[in-house]
Amino acid sequence: VQEGASGALPKPGYAANVAWSILNYKIVHPQYADRLVYLQLWNEPHDQRDRVEPDVYADYLVAAHSAVHRAENEAAAAHPELGLQGTLKTMTPGQNGPSWWDEAFSHNPDAKFAFDVWGTHPYPEATPPHYNLHDGDVFIETSKTVDSYLMDLDVVAMPHGNPPRSRRGFPVMITETAYGKKLGISYEGWPKTSRQMAADYNVDAYGNRWYRWPEIIAVHPFILSNWAWRDFEWINSASWEDQDGDGID
């Protein structure tokens, strides 16, 4: 849920408008009323392309989370027969790092309670999945492990504010990871990634790691295919064709 980039400030009202668009669709199409919809509020505000300062983002997160659930509550009250309550879930944006989150929560500790799911972007690029925080000691390239989000969760659990506020025990969704074509990357201690190595890493991460960690509710690769951005896709969109005449590429 992002209405701008490159210096644009996030607006809670835009998040509310998106929420109402979804709720109105559910009301008109009641067969979808109970479907869960996850709204990730902004994308990687620590990245220069989508830059938002930590204090500004913390205030936005509180306001946007409240606006989304206020819309949900109003729609649910107006249509109690549809079961709309609890079907919109807000999420944090992607990977920002512990120091960024510490600054955000130091400014506004209430931001710790302004999301339903921790959305995150750990990147299995050159560090193998077996080198992770769940299974052992991590001492180099800690921000590049498949579970680097644990360092962020530790910041949420730290005391911030007066009275001090902390939080643990919420679900985590990895909304971006597993690049298809991000090859030739090397970090200290690891060889440069090849196509085979990237495939092996992702089979390992999906097959042996993420599904075993109880906090994870979903993991999404980035990107399966995209007409507009082919640099990272797993399947080249230009090669799609209808193989069997069913209308599906």
Coordinates of C-alpha atoms in Angstrom, one line a residue:
V1 CA 0.0 0.0 0.0
Q2 CA 2.1 2.9 -1.3
E3 CA 1.0 6.0 -3.1
G4 CA 4.4 7.4 -3.9
A5 CA 8.1 7.0 -3.8
S6 CA 11.4 8.9 -3.9
G7 CA 10.7 11.3 -1.1
A8 CA 6.9 11.2 -1.1
L9 CA 5.5 11.0 2.4
P10 CA 3.1 8.2 3.2
K11 CA -0.5 9.2 3.9
P12 CA -2.7 7.2 6.3
G13 CA -5.8 8.3 4.3
Y14 CA -4.6 6.5 1.3
A15 CA -4.3 3.3 3.3
A16 CA -7.9 3.8 4.5
N17 CA -9.1 4.3 0.9
V18 CA -7.5 1.1 -0.2
A19 CA -9.1 -0.7 2.8
W20 CA -12.5 0.7 1.8
S21 CA -12.0 -0.4 -1.8
I22 CA -11.4 -4.0 -0.6
L23 CA -14.3 -3.9 1.9
N24 CA -16.7 -2.5 -0.7
Y25 CA -15.7 -5.3 -3.0
K26 CA -16.3 -7.9 -0.3
I27 CA -19.7 -6.3 0.4
V28 CA -20.8 -6.5 -3.2
H29 CA -19.3 -10.0 -3.6
P30 CA -20.1 -11.7 -0.3
Q31 CA -18.6 -15.0 -1.4
Y32 CA -15.2 -13.3 -0.8
A33 CA -16.2 -11.6 2.5
D34 CA -14.3 -13.9 4.8
R35 CA -11.1 -13.9 2.7
L36 CA -8.0 -12.6 4.5
V37 CA -6.3 -9.6 2.8
Y38 CA -2.9 -8.6 3.9
L39 CA -1.9 -4.9 3.5
Q40 CA 1.8 -4.2 3.6
L41 CA 2.1 -0.6 4.6
W42 CA 4.8 1.0 2.3
N43 CA 7.9 -0.8 0.9
E44 CA 11.4 -0.7 2.4
P45 CA 11.5 2.8 3.8
H46 CA 15.2 2.4 4.5
D47 CA 15.9 2.1 0.8
Q48 CA 16.7 5.3 -1.0
R49 CA 14.1 4.6 -3.7
D50 CA 11.2 4.5 -1.2
R51 CA 12.9 6.5 1.6
V52 CA 10.9 7.5 4.7
E53 CA 12.7 8.6 7.9
P54 CA 12.1 6.2 10.8
D55 CA 10.3 8.7 13.0
V56 CA 8.0 9.7 10.1
Y57 CA 7.3 6.1 9.3
A58 CA 6.5 5.1 12.9
D59 CA 3.9 7.8 13.1
Y60 CA 2.5 6.8 9.8
L61 CA 2.3 3.1 10.8
V62 CA 0.3 3.9 13.9
A63 CA -2.1 6.1 11.9
A64 CA -2.5 3.8 8.9
H65 CA -3.0 0.7 11.0
S66 CA -5.7 2.5 13.0
A67 CA -7.4 3.8 9.8
V68 CA -7.5 0.4 8.1
H69 CA -9.1 -1.2 11.2
R70 CA -11.4 1.7 11.7
A71 CA -12.7 1.1 8.2
E72 CA -13.0 -2.6 8.8
N73 CA -14.9 -2.1 12.1
E74 CA -17.4 0.3 10.4
A75 CA -18.0 -2.1 7.5
A76 CA -18.4 -5.0 9.9
A77 CA -20.9 -3.1 12.0
A78 CA -22.9 -2.2 8.9
H79 CA -22.9 -5.7 7.5
P80 CA -22.7 -8.1 10.6
E81 CA -23.9 -11.0 8.5
L82 CA -20.8 -11.0 6.3
G83 CA -18.1 -11.8 8.9
L84 CA -15.8 -9.0 7.7
Q85 CA -14.3 -8.4 11.2
G86 CA -10.7 -9.6 11.3
T87 CA -10.3 -10.1 7.5
L88 CA -7.9 -7.2 6.9
K89 CA -4.4 -7.7 8.3
T90 CA -1.8 -4.9 8.3
M91 CA 1.9 -5.6 7.8
T92 CA 5.2 -3.8 8.2
P93 CA 7.3 -3.1 5.1
G94 CA 10.3 -5.0 4.1
Q95 CA 13.8 -5.3 5.5
N96 CA 15.1 -2.1 7.2
G97 CA 17.5 -3.4 9.9
P98 CA 17.6 -3.3 13.7
S99 CA 19.1 0.2 14.0
W100 CA 16.4 1.7 11.8
W101 CA 13.6 0.1 13.8
D102 CA 15.2 1.1 17.0
E103 CA 15.1 4.7 15.9
A104 CA 11.4 4.3 14.8
F105 CA 10.3 2.7 18.1
S106 CA 12.3 5.2 20.1
H107 CA 10.3 8.0 18.5
N108 CA 6.9 6.2 18.8
P109 CA 6.8 3.0 20.8
D110 CA 3.1 2.6 19.9
A111 CA 4.2 1.5 16.5
K112 CA 5.1 -1.8 18.0
F113 CA 1.4 -2.5 18.3
A114 CA 0.4 -1.0 14.9
F115 CA 0.7 -4.1 12.8
D116 CA -0.9 -7.6 12.7
V117 CA 1.9 -9.4 10.8
W118 CA 5.6 -8.6 10.6
G119 CA 6.3 -8.3 6.9
T120 CA 9.9 -8.7 6.0
H121 CA 12.4 -9.2 3.1
P122 CA 15.3 -11.5 4.1
Y123 CA 17.5 -12.2 1.1
P124 CA 19.1 -15.6 0.4
E125 CA 21.6 -14.2 -2.1
A126 CA 25.1 -15.5 -1.4
T127 CA 24.9 -16.8 2.2
P128 CA 23.6 -20.4 2.3
P129 CA 20.4 -21.1 4.2
H130 CA 22.1 -23.4 6.7
Y131 CA 24.0 -20.3 7.9
N132 CA 21.1 -18.8 9.9
L133 CA 20.1 -17.4 13.3
H134 CA 17.7 -20.2 14.1
D135 CA 20.2 -23.0 13.8
G136 CA 23.5 -21.5 15.0
D137 CA 25.8 -18.6 15.6
V138 CA 25.9 -16.0 12.9
F139 CA 28.9 -13.6 12.9
I140 CA 29.3 -12.2 9.4
E141 CA 26.8 -10.8 7.0
T142 CA 24.1 -11.1 9.6
S143 CA 21.7 -8.9 7.5
K144 CA 21.8 -11.4 4.6
T145 CA 20.6 -14.6 6.3
V146 CA 17.3 -16.2 5.5
D147 CA 16.1 -15.3 9.0
S148 CA 17.7 -11.9 9.4
Y149 CA 14.3 -10.6 10.5
L150 CA 14.9 -12.1 13.9
M151 CA 17.2 -9.2 14.7
D152 CA 14.3 -6.9 14.0
L153 CA 12.0 -8.9 16.2
D154 CA 14.5 -8.5 19.0
V155 CA 14.2 -4.8 18.7
V156 CA 10.4 -5.0 18.9
A157 CA 11.0 -7.0 22.2
M158 CA 13.2 -4.3 23.6
P159 CA 11.7 -1.8 26.1
H160 CA 11.0 1.6 24.4
G161 CA 9.2 4.6 25.8
N162 CA 7.9 5.5 29.3
P163 CA 6.3 3.4 30.4
P164 CA 8.4 0.9 28.5
R165 CA 6.6 -1.1 25.8
S166 CA 7.7 -4.4 24.2
R167 CA 6.1 -7.0 22.1
R168 CA 6.7 -10.6 21.0
G169 CA 4.7 -13.5 19.6
F170 CA 3.3 -12.1 16.4
P171 CA 3.3 -13.9 13.0
V172 CA 5.9 -13.2 10.3
M173 CA 5.3 -13.2 6.5
I174 CA 8.3 -13.1 4.1
T175 CA 6.9 -11.0 1.3
E176 CA 10.0 -10.8 -0.8
T177 CA 12.9 -13.2 -1.1
A178 CA 14.5 -15.8 -3.4
Y179 CA 15.7 -13.8 -6.4
G180 CA 15.6 -15.7 -9.7
K181 CA 18.4 -13.9 -11.6
K182 CA 20.4 -12.3 -8.8
L183 CA 23.7 -14.1 -9.6
G184 CA 27.4 -13.3 -9.3
I185 CA 27.0 -11.9 -5.8
S186 CA 29.7 -12.6 -3.2
Y187 CA 29.9 -11.9 0.5
E188 CA 32.8 -12.5 2.9
G189 CA 33.2 -16.2 3.4
W190 CA 31.0 -17.3 0.5
P191 CA 31.5 -18.0 -3.2
K192 CA 29.8 -16.0 -5.9
T193 CA 26.3 -17.3 -6.6
S194 CA 25.7 -19.3 -9.8
R195 CA 22.4 -20.4 -11.2
Q196 CA 22.8 -23.9 -9.7
M197 CA 23.8 -22.5 -6.3
A198 CA 20.8 -20.1 -6.2
A199 CA 18.5 -23.0 -7.0
D200 CA 20.1 -25.2 -4.3
Y201 CA 19.9 -22.4 -1.8
N202 CA 16.2 -21.8 -2.5
V203 CA 15.3 -25.5 -2.4
D204 CA 17.1 -25.7 1.0
A205 CA 15.4 -22.5 2.3
Y206 CA 11.9 -23.5 1.3
G207 CA 12.3 -27.2 1.9
N208 CA 14.3 -27.4 5.1
R209 CA 14.1 -24.0 6.9
W210 CA 11.2 -21.6 6.6
Y211 CA 8.4 -24.1 6.9
R212 CA 9.8 -25.4 10.2
W213 CA 9.9 -22.0 11.9
P214 CA 6.6 -21.5 13.7
E215 CA 6.5 -17.8 13.4
I216 CA 6.4 -18.0 9.5
I217 CA 2.9 -18.0 8.0
A218 CA 3.9 -17.5 4.3
V219 CA 6.9 -17.0 2.1
H220 CA 6.7 -15.3 -1.3
P221 CA 9.5 -15.4 -4.0
F222 CA 10.5 -12.3 -5.8
I223 CA 9.5 -12.3 -8.7
L224 CA 7.7 -15.2 -10.4
S225 CA 7.2 -13.2 -13.5
N226 CA 6.7 -9.5 -14.4
W227 CA 6.2 -7.8 -17.7
A228 CA 7.6 -4.5 -16.5
W229 CA 10.6 -5.8 -14.5
R230 CA 12.3 -8.8 -15.9
D231 CA 15.7 -8.4 -14.1
F232 CA 14.7 -10.7 -11.2
E233 CA 11.9 -12.9 -12.5
W234 CA 12.1 -16.7 -12.4
I235 CA 10.1 -17.2 -15.6
N236 CA 10.7 -14.9 -18.5
S237 CA 7.3 -13.3 -19.3
A238 CA 8.3 -12.9 -23.0
S239 CA 8.4 -16.7 -23.3
W240 CA 4.9 -17.4 -22.1
E241 CA 2.5 -19.0 -24.5
D242 CA -0.8 -20.9 -24.4
Q243 CA 0.4 -24.5 -24.7
D244 CA -2.9 -26.3 -24.6
G245 CA -5.4 -23.9 -25.9
D246 CA -7.1 -23.3 -22.5
G247 CA -6.5 -19.6 -22.5
I248 CA -3.9 -19.8 -19.7
D249 CA -0.3 -18.9 -20.5

